[in-house]
Amino acid sequence: AQTVTQSQPEMSVQEAETVTLSCTYDTSESDYYLFWYKQPPSRQMILVIRQEAYKQQNATENRFSVNFQKAAKSFSLKISDSQLGDAAMYFCALLSNFGNEKLTFGTGTRLTIIP
Amino acid sequence: DTEVTQTPKHLVMGMTNKKSLKCEQHMGHRAMYWYKQKAKKPPELMFVYSYEKLSINESVPSRFSPECPNSSLLNLHLHALQPEDSALYLCASSLDSVSQPQHFGDGTRLSIL
């Protein structure tokens, strides 16, 4: 069974500052994918960033980057230069690459941006 | 703008009604998904269609009936729902069902009276 754990139910950050959201996971597979999704109050789930487990290089998308520690099964999201539009619920998710079509989500972290 | 379109955005229905939720994508994706999301919780997978065939049914009650008429359309037929079925219903699609990121629609907010 796959599990994803987000230990921070809520986080807040000052506008323009940097914040890191934590995620740990567990899987018996060696080949898998990790994602961060953002869900603002408008409710659409938006893909923020994706990491393939076989890649050692950490993924980066503009102000968003991850710290992927495969041995520790850790996948944190760093948001630099936080903006008001970053306020949302952030979900970490895991997808196995061995015929398992289920995307396993963490419980989410609600991020508040302080102006 | 989302590339996965869900209609209606809001739906209020009685427990004896029959209604349908619709999801459409034109990205050429061959996998489509229905999720149920309660407030402040992550989405819970209900169904997966892969190449228009149902590949996963997560022990969903029979009052929810999915249908995939073609590769671009996914429906969720609702009948005799219970108050606890009130939730946000999200549709998603991906290029295939393994390894590809899922793209979500805006969801249908369903309220059962």
PDB file of C-alpha atoms in Angstrom:
ATOM      1  CA  ALA A   1       0.000   0.000   0.000  1.00  0.00           C
ATOM      2  CA  GLN A   2       1.092   3.543  -0.730  1.00  0.00           C
ATOM      3  CA  THR A   3       0.841   6.352   1.785  1.00  0.00           C
ATOM      4  CA  VAL A   4       1.517  10.078   1.628  1.00  0.00           C
ATOM      5  CA  THR A   5       1.882  12.173   4.778  1.00  0.00           C
ATOM      6  CA  GLN A   6       1.708  15.939   5.079  1.00  0.00           C
ATOM      7  CA  SER A   7       2.417  16.846   8.692  1.00  0.00           C
ATOM      8  CA  GLN A   8       1.630  20.560   8.417  1.00  0.00           C
ATOM      9  CA  PRO A   9      -2.139  21.179   8.256  1.00  0.00           C
ATOM     10  CA  GLU A  10      -1.575  24.935   8.000  1.00  0.00           C
ATOM     11  CA  MET A  11       1.322  27.204   7.119  1.00  0.00           C
ATOM     12  CA  SER A  12       1.642  30.949   6.683  1.00  0.00           C
ATOM     13  CA  VAL A  13       4.282  33.111   5.064  1.00  0.00           C
ATOM     14  CA  GLN A  14       4.887  36.797   4.556  1.00  0.00           C
ATOM     15  CA  GLU A  15       4.458  38.000   1.008  1.00  0.00           C
ATOM     16  CA  ALA A  16       7.767  37.874  -0.934  1.00  0.00           C
ATOM     17  CA  GLU A  17       9.287  35.435   1.558  1.00  0.00           C
ATOM     18  CA  THR A  18      10.114  31.743   1.069  1.00  0.00           C
ATOM     19  CA  VAL A  19       8.150  28.839   2.516  1.00  0.00           C
ATOM     20  CA  THR A  20       8.702  25.075   2.479  1.00  0.00           C
ATOM     21  CA  LEU A  21       5.890  22.536   2.633  1.00  0.00           C
ATOM     22  CA  SER A  22       6.758  19.039   3.832  1.00  0.00           C
ATOM     23  CA  CYS A  23       5.713  15.699   2.400  1.00  0.00           C
ATOM     24  CA  THR A  24       6.841  12.168   3.176  1.00  0.00           C
ATOM     25  CA  TYR A  25       5.660   9.029   1.454  1.00  0.00           C
ATOM     26  CA  ASP A  26       5.936   5.298   1.533  1.00  0.00           C
ATOM     27  CA  THR A  27       5.864   2.868  -1.356  1.00  0.00           C
ATOM     28  CA  SER A  28       7.409  -0.505  -2.111  1.00  0.00           C
ATOM     29  CA  GLU A  29       7.906   0.430  -5.762  1.00  0.00           C
ATOM     30  CA  SER A  30      11.207   1.693  -7.118  1.00  0.00           C
ATOM     31  CA  ASP A  31       9.641   3.526 -10.051  1.00  0.00           C
ATOM     32  CA  TYR A  32       7.049   6.155  -9.271  1.00  0.00           C
ATOM     33  CA  TYR A  33       6.087   9.784  -9.728  1.00  0.00           C
ATOM     34  CA  LEU A  34       5.485  12.526  -7.204  1.00  0.00           C
ATOM     35  CA  PHE A  35       3.348  15.608  -7.677  1.00  0.00           C
ATOM     36  CA  TRP A  36       2.368  18.764  -5.899  1.00  0.00           C
ATOM     37  CA  TYR A  37      -1.124  20.049  -6.649  1.00  0.00           C
ATOM     38  CA  LYS A  38      -2.566  23.394  -5.605  1.00  0.00           C
ATOM     39  CA  GLN A  39      -6.271  23.904  -4.919  1.00  0.00           C
ATOM     40  CA  PRO A  40      -7.284  27.552  -4.424  1.00  0.00           C
ATOM     41  CA  PRO A  41     -10.764  28.518  -3.201  1.00  0.00           C
ATOM     42  CA  SER A  42     -11.878  28.450  -6.824  1.00  0.00           C
ATOM     43  CA  ARG A  43     -11.531  24.662  -6.230  1.00  0.00           C
ATOM     44  CA  GLN A  44      -9.733  23.563  -9.390  1.00  0.00           C
ATOM     45  CA  MET A  45      -6.796  21.254  -8.682  1.00  0.00           C
ATOM     46  CA  ILE A  46      -3.771  22.691 -10.480  1.00  0.00           C
ATOM     47  CA  LEU A  47      -0.574  20.754 -11.094  1.00  0.00           C
ATOM     48  CA  VAL A  48       2.329  22.727  -9.630  1.00  0.00           C
ATOM     49  CA  ILE A  49       5.295  20.433 -10.166  1.00  0.00           C
ATOM     50  CA  ARG A  50       6.184  16.834 -11.020  1.00  0.00           C
ATOM     51  CA  GLN A  51       9.177  14.655 -10.083  1.00  0.00           C
ATOM     52  CA  GLU A  52      10.139  11.302 -11.558  1.00  0.00           C
ATOM     53  CA  ALA A  53      11.689   9.027  -8.937  1.00  0.00           C
ATOM     54  CA  TYR A  54      14.438   7.845 -11.298  1.00  0.00           C
ATOM     55  CA  LYS A  55      15.687  11.413 -11.767  1.00  0.00           C
ATOM     56  CA  GLN A  56      18.163  12.649  -9.200  1.00  0.00           C
ATOM     57  CA  GLN A  57      17.824  16.277 -10.238  1.00  0.00           C
ATOM     58  CA  ASN A  58      15.202  18.198  -8.323  1.00  0.00           C
ATOM     59  CA  ALA A  59      12.351  19.578 -10.422  1.00  0.00           C
ATOM     60  CA  THR A  60      11.902  23.335 -10.735  1.00  0.00           C
ATOM     61  CA  GLU A  61       9.060  25.424 -12.166  1.00  0.00           C
ATOM     62  CA  ASN A  62       9.714  29.150 -11.896  1.00  0.00           C
ATOM     63  CA  ARG A  63       9.278  30.053  -8.189  1.00  0.00           C
ATOM     64  CA  PHE A  64       8.452  26.464  -7.235  1.00  0.00           C
ATOM     65  CA  SER A  65      11.107  23.840  -6.562  1.00  0.00           C
ATOM     66  CA  VAL A  66      11.277  20.533  -4.773  1.00  0.00           C
ATOM     67  CA  ASN A  67      13.782  18.845  -2.497  1.00  0.00           C
ATOM     68  CA  PHE A  68      13.486  15.173  -3.401  1.00  0.00           C
ATOM     69  CA  GLN A  69      15.273  12.816  -1.013  1.00  0.00           C
ATOM     70  CA  LYS A  70      14.572   9.329  -2.335  1.00  0.00           C
ATOM     71  CA  ALA A  71      16.302   7.398   0.431  1.00  0.00           C
ATOM     72  CA  ALA A  72      14.441   9.371   3.078  1.00  0.00           C
ATOM     73  CA  LYS A  73      11.203   9.236   1.029  1.00  0.00           C
ATOM     74  CA  SER A  74      10.812  12.953   1.396  1.00  0.00           C
ATOM     75  CA  PHE A  75       9.427  15.389  -1.197  1.00  0.00           C
ATOM     76  CA  SER A  76       9.186  18.979   0.061  1.00  0.00           C
ATOM     77  CA  LEU A  77       7.975  21.974  -1.949  1.00  0.00           C
ATOM     78  CA  LYS A  78       9.719  25.320  -1.733  1.00  0.00           C
ATOM     79  CA  ILE A  79       7.887  28.444  -2.841  1.00  0.00           C
ATOM     80  CA  SER A  80      10.134  31.452  -3.338  1.00  0.00           C
ATOM     81  CA  ASP A  81       8.992  35.084  -3.470  1.00  0.00           C
ATOM     82  CA  SER A  82       5.532  34.128  -2.205  1.00  0.00           C
ATOM     83  CA  GLN A  83       2.627  35.936  -3.822  1.00  0.00           C
ATOM     84  CA  LEU A  84      -0.950  36.476  -2.711  1.00  0.00           C
ATOM     85  CA  GLY A  85      -2.102  34.190  -5.507  1.00  0.00           C
ATOM     86  CA  ASP A  86      -0.170  31.314  -3.934  1.00  0.00           C
ATOM     87  CA  ALA A  87      -2.724  31.082  -1.126  1.00  0.00           C
ATOM     88  CA  ALA A  88      -4.342  27.664  -1.484  1.00  0.00           C
ATOM     89  CA  MET A  89      -4.506  24.117  -0.210  1.00  0.00           C
ATOM     90  CA  TYR A  90      -1.454  22.188  -1.375  1.00  0.00           C
ATOM     91  CA  PHE A  91      -1.635  18.419  -1.866  1.00  0.00           C
ATOM     92  CA  CYS A  92       1.326  16.114  -2.280  1.00  0.00           C
ATOM     93  CA  ALA A  93       0.540  13.018  -4.387  1.00  0.00           C
ATOM     94  CA  LEU A  94       2.192   9.753  -5.411  1.00  0.00           C
ATOM     95  CA  LEU A  95       1.619   7.639  -8.528  1.00  0.00           C
ATOM     96  CA  SER A  96       3.191   4.234  -9.004  1.00  0.00           C
ATOM     97  CA  ASN A  97       4.347   3.235 -12.474  1.00  0.00           C
ATOM     98  CA  PHE A  98       3.473  -0.436 -12.216  1.00  0.00           C
ATOM     99  CA  GLY A  99      -0.096  -0.700 -13.441  1.00  0.00           C
ATOM    100  CA  ASN A 100      -1.430   1.103 -10.402  1.00  0.00           C
ATOM    101  CA  GLU A 101      -3.603   3.864 -11.748  1.00  0.00           C
ATOM    102  CA  LYS A 102      -4.367   5.347  -8.347  1.00  0.00           C
ATOM    103  CA  LEU A 103      -3.043   8.744  -7.395  1.00  0.00           C
ATOM    104  CA  THR A 104      -2.514   8.720  -3.623  1.00  0.00           C
ATOM    105  CA  PHE A 105      -2.957  12.119  -1.991  1.00  0.00           C
ATOM    106  CA  GLY A 106      -1.722  13.503   1.308  1.00  0.00           C
ATOM    107  CA  THR A 107      -4.130  15.303   3.611  1.00  0.00           C
ATOM    108  CA  GLY A 108      -3.059  18.735   2.403  1.00  0.00           C
ATOM    109  CA  THR A 109      -1.442  21.888   3.782  1.00  0.00           C
ATOM    110  CA  ARG A 110      -3.389  25.136   3.781  1.00  0.00           C
ATOM    111  CA  LEU A 111      -1.034  27.982   2.895  1.00  0.00           C
ATOM    112  CA  THR A 112      -1.880  31.546   3.879  1.00  0.00           C
ATOM    113  CA  ILE A 113       0.016  34.520   2.453  1.00  0.00           C
ATOM    114  CA  ILE A 114       0.315  37.495   4.776  1.00  0.00           C
ATOM    115  CA  PRO A 115       0.393  40.841   2.908  1.00  0.00           C
TER     116      PRO A 115
ATOM    117  CA  ASP B   1      -9.269  28.380 -18.074  1.00  0.00           C
ATOM    118  CA  THR B   2      -9.384  24.669 -17.478  1.00  0.00           C
ATOM    119  CA  GLU B   3      -8.931  22.154 -20.282  1.00  0.00           C
ATOM    120  CA  VAL B   4     -11.233  19.725 -18.524  1.00  0.00           C
ATOM    121  CA  THR B   5     -14.774  21.064 -18.540  1.00  0.00           C
ATOM    122  CA  GLN B   6     -17.345  19.949 -16.008  1.00  0.00           C
ATOM    123  CA  THR B   7     -21.046  20.734 -16.037  1.00  0.00           C
ATOM    124  CA  PRO B   8     -22.991  21.766 -14.133  1.00  0.00           C
ATOM    125  CA  LYS B   9     -20.891  23.753 -11.682  1.00  0.00           C
ATOM    126  CA  HIS B  10     -23.539  23.456  -8.987  1.00  0.00           C
ATOM    127  CA  LEU B  11     -26.318  20.911  -8.543  1.00  0.00           C
ATOM    128  CA  VAL B  12     -28.971  20.628  -5.878  1.00  0.00           C
ATOM    129  CA  MET B  13     -31.133  17.524  -5.976  1.00  0.00           C
ATOM    130  CA  GLY B  14     -33.536  15.576  -3.847  1.00  0.00           C
ATOM    131  CA  MET B  15     -32.883  12.026  -2.784  1.00  0.00           C
ATOM    132  CA  THR B  16     -35.357  10.644  -5.317  1.00  0.00           C
ATOM    133  CA  ASN B  17     -34.053  12.587  -8.304  1.00  0.00           C
ATOM    134  CA  LYS B  18     -31.974  11.299 -11.193  1.00  0.00           C
ATOM    135  CA  LYS B  19     -29.299  13.594 -12.541  1.00  0.00           C
ATOM    136  CA  SER B  20     -26.021  13.366 -14.425  1.00  0.00           C
ATOM    137  CA  LEU B  21     -22.661  15.076 -14.159  1.00  0.00           C
ATOM    138  CA  LYS B  22     -20.733  15.637 -17.350  1.00  0.00           C
ATOM    139  CA  CYS B  23     -17.009  15.926 -18.025  1.00  0.00           C
ATOM    140  CA  GLU B  24     -15.343  16.722 -21.335  1.00  0.00           C
ATOM    141  CA  GLN B  25     -11.753  17.032 -22.506  1.00  0.00           C
ATOM    142  CA  HIS B  26     -10.246  17.547 -25.955  1.00  0.00           C
ATOM    143  CA  MET B  27      -6.587  16.987 -25.149  1.00  0.00           C
ATOM    144  CA  GLY B  28      -6.505  13.473 -26.616  1.00  0.00           C
ATOM    145  CA  HIS B  29      -6.208  11.970 -23.159  1.00  0.00           C
ATOM    146  CA  ARG B  30      -7.131   8.288 -22.912  1.00  0.00           C
ATOM    147  CA  ALA B  31      -7.627   8.029 -19.163  1.00  0.00           C
ATOM    148  CA  MET B  32     -10.408   9.762 -17.267  1.00  0.00           C
ATOM    149  CA  TYR B  33     -11.252   9.795 -13.579  1.00  0.00           C
ATOM    150  CA  TRP B  34     -14.021  10.663 -11.137  1.00  0.00           C
ATOM    151  CA  TYR B  35     -13.142  11.827  -7.641  1.00  0.00           C
ATOM    152  CA  LYS B  36     -15.261  12.807  -4.655  1.00  0.00           C
ATOM    153  CA  GLN B  37     -13.939  15.520  -2.354  1.00  0.00           C
ATOM    154  CA  LYS B  38     -15.387  16.469   1.013  1.00  0.00           C
ATOM    155  CA  ALA B  39     -14.542  19.824   2.595  1.00  0.00           C
ATOM    156  CA  LYS B  40     -10.927  20.152   3.794  1.00  0.00           C
ATOM    157  CA  LYS B  41     -10.116  16.612   2.654  1.00  0.00           C
ATOM    158  CA  PRO B  42      -8.099  15.283  -0.303  1.00  0.00           C
ATOM    159  CA  PRO B  43      -9.936  13.888  -3.319  1.00  0.00           C
ATOM    160  CA  GLU B  44     -11.024  10.250  -3.081  1.00  0.00           C
ATOM    161  CA  LEU B  45     -10.871   8.196  -6.244  1.00  0.00           C
ATOM    162  CA  MET B  46     -14.181   6.720  -7.402  1.00  0.00           C
ATOM    163  CA  PHE B  47     -13.667   5.439 -10.942  1.00  0.00           C
ATOM    164  CA  VAL B  48     -10.982   5.203 -13.608  1.00  0.00           C
ATOM    165  CA  TYR B  49     -11.622   4.739 -17.311  1.00  0.00           C
ATOM    166  CA  SER B  50      -8.702   3.741 -19.475  1.00  0.00           C
ATOM    167  CA  TYR B  51      -9.228   3.691 -23.243  1.00  0.00           C
ATOM    168  CA  GLU B  52     -12.981   3.988 -22.632  1.00  0.00           C
ATOM    169  CA  LYS B  53     -13.118   0.893 -20.445  1.00  0.00           C
ATOM    170  CA  LEU B  54     -13.749   0.941 -16.721  1.00  0.00           C
ATOM    171  CA  SER B  55     -10.509  -0.152 -15.091  1.00  0.00           C
ATOM    172  CA  ILE B  56     -11.048   0.825 -11.467  1.00  0.00           C
ATOM    173  CA  ASN B  57     -14.201   0.999  -9.349  1.00  0.00           C
ATOM    174  CA  GLU B  58     -13.298   1.857  -5.787  1.00  0.00           C
ATOM    175  CA  SER B  59     -16.241   0.016  -4.244  1.00  0.00           C
ATOM    176  CA  VAL B  60     -18.524   2.918  -5.025  1.00  0.00           C
ATOM    177  CA  PRO B  61     -22.241   2.417  -4.215  1.00  0.00           C
ATOM    178  CA  SER B  62     -24.412   1.524  -7.199  1.00  0.00           C
ATOM    179  CA  ARG B  63     -26.331   4.793  -6.872  1.00  0.00           C
ATOM    180  CA  PHE B  64     -23.316   6.242  -8.739  1.00  0.00           C
ATOM    181  CA  SER B  65     -23.083   4.942 -12.295  1.00  0.00           C
ATOM    182  CA  PRO B  66     -20.232   6.046 -14.566  1.00  0.00           C
ATOM    183  CA  GLU B  67     -20.338   6.067 -18.331  1.00  0.00           C
ATOM    184  CA  CYS B  68     -17.690   6.812 -20.945  1.00  0.00           C
ATOM    185  CA  PRO B  69     -19.472   7.294 -24.313  1.00  0.00           C
ATOM    186  CA  ASN B  70     -16.242   8.171 -26.125  1.00  0.00           C
ATOM    187  CA  SER B  71     -12.661   9.147 -25.412  1.00  0.00           C
ATOM    188  CA  SER B  72     -13.571  12.782 -24.780  1.00  0.00           C
ATOM    189  CA  LEU B  73     -16.613  12.381 -22.555  1.00  0.00           C
ATOM    190  CA  LEU B  74     -17.215  11.021 -19.092  1.00  0.00           C
ATOM    191  CA  ASN B  75     -20.558  11.017 -17.325  1.00  0.00           C
ATOM    192  CA  LEU B  76     -21.568  10.211 -13.781  1.00  0.00           C
ATOM    193  CA  HIS B  77     -25.220   9.231 -13.429  1.00  0.00           C
ATOM    194  CA  LEU B  78     -26.757   9.835 -10.023  1.00  0.00           C
ATOM    195  CA  HIS B  79     -29.839   8.160  -8.581  1.00  0.00           C
ATOM    196  CA  ALA B  80     -31.319   7.930  -5.090  1.00  0.00           C
ATOM    197  CA  LEU B  81     -28.404   9.717  -3.465  1.00  0.00           C
ATOM    198  CA  GLN B  82     -28.043  10.206   0.266  1.00  0.00           C
ATOM    199  CA  PRO B  83     -27.244  13.437   2.157  1.00  0.00           C
ATOM    200  CA  GLU B  84     -23.716  12.152   2.828  1.00  0.00           C
ATOM    201  CA  ASP B  85     -23.119  12.167  -0.919  1.00  0.00           C
ATOM    202  CA  SER B  86     -23.039  15.976  -0.840  1.00  0.00           C
ATOM    203  CA  ALA B  87     -19.520  16.907  -1.942  1.00  0.00           C
ATOM    204  CA  LEU B  88     -17.397  18.361  -4.709  1.00  0.00           C
ATOM    205  CA  TYR B  89     -17.116  15.920  -7.618  1.00  0.00           C
ATOM    206  CA  LEU B  90     -13.957  16.320  -9.623  1.00  0.00           C
ATOM    207  CA  CYS B  91     -13.219  14.933 -13.040  1.00  0.00           C
ATOM    208  CA  ALA B  92      -9.652  14.509 -14.268  1.00  0.00           C
ATOM    209  CA  SER B  93      -7.909  13.218 -17.360  1.00  0.00           C
ATOM    210  CA  SER B  94      -4.395  12.137 -18.266  1.00  0.00           C
ATOM    211  CA  LEU B  95      -2.592  11.035 -21.396  1.00  0.00           C
ATOM    212  CA  ASP B  96      -2.645   7.501 -20.086  1.00  0.00           C
ATOM    213  CA  SER B  97      -3.353   6.031 -16.697  1.00  0.00           C
ATOM    214  CA  VAL B  98       0.221   5.391 -15.666  1.00  0.00           C
ATOM    215  CA  SER B  99       2.914   7.982 -14.995  1.00  0.00           C
ATOM    216  CA  GLN B 100       1.193  10.939 -16.569  1.00  0.00           C
ATOM    217  CA  PRO B 101      -0.030  13.863 -14.471  1.00  0.00           C
ATOM    218  CA  GLN B 102      -3.761  14.265 -14.148  1.00  0.00           C
ATOM    219  CA  HIS B 103      -5.481  17.464 -15.233  1.00  0.00           C
ATOM    220  CA  PHE B 104      -8.530  18.388 -13.211  1.00  0.00           C
ATOM    221  CA  GLY B 105     -11.726  20.218 -13.979  1.00  0.00           C
ATOM    222  CA  ASP B 106     -13.326  22.830 -11.754  1.00  0.00           C
ATOM    223  CA  GLY B 107     -15.677  20.287 -10.229  1.00  0.00           C
ATOM    224  CA  THR B 108     -19.411  20.075  -9.624  1.00  0.00           C
ATOM    225  CA  ARG B 109     -20.612  21.113  -6.174  1.00  0.00           C
ATOM    226  CA  LEU B 110     -23.403  18.649  -5.370  1.00  0.00           C
ATOM    227  CA  SER B 111     -25.904  19.172  -2.569  1.00  0.00           C
ATOM    228  CA  ILE B 112     -28.445  16.499  -1.638  1.00  0.00           C
ATOM    229  CA  LEU B 113     -31.548  17.720   0.123  1.00  0.00           C
TER     230      LEU B 113
END
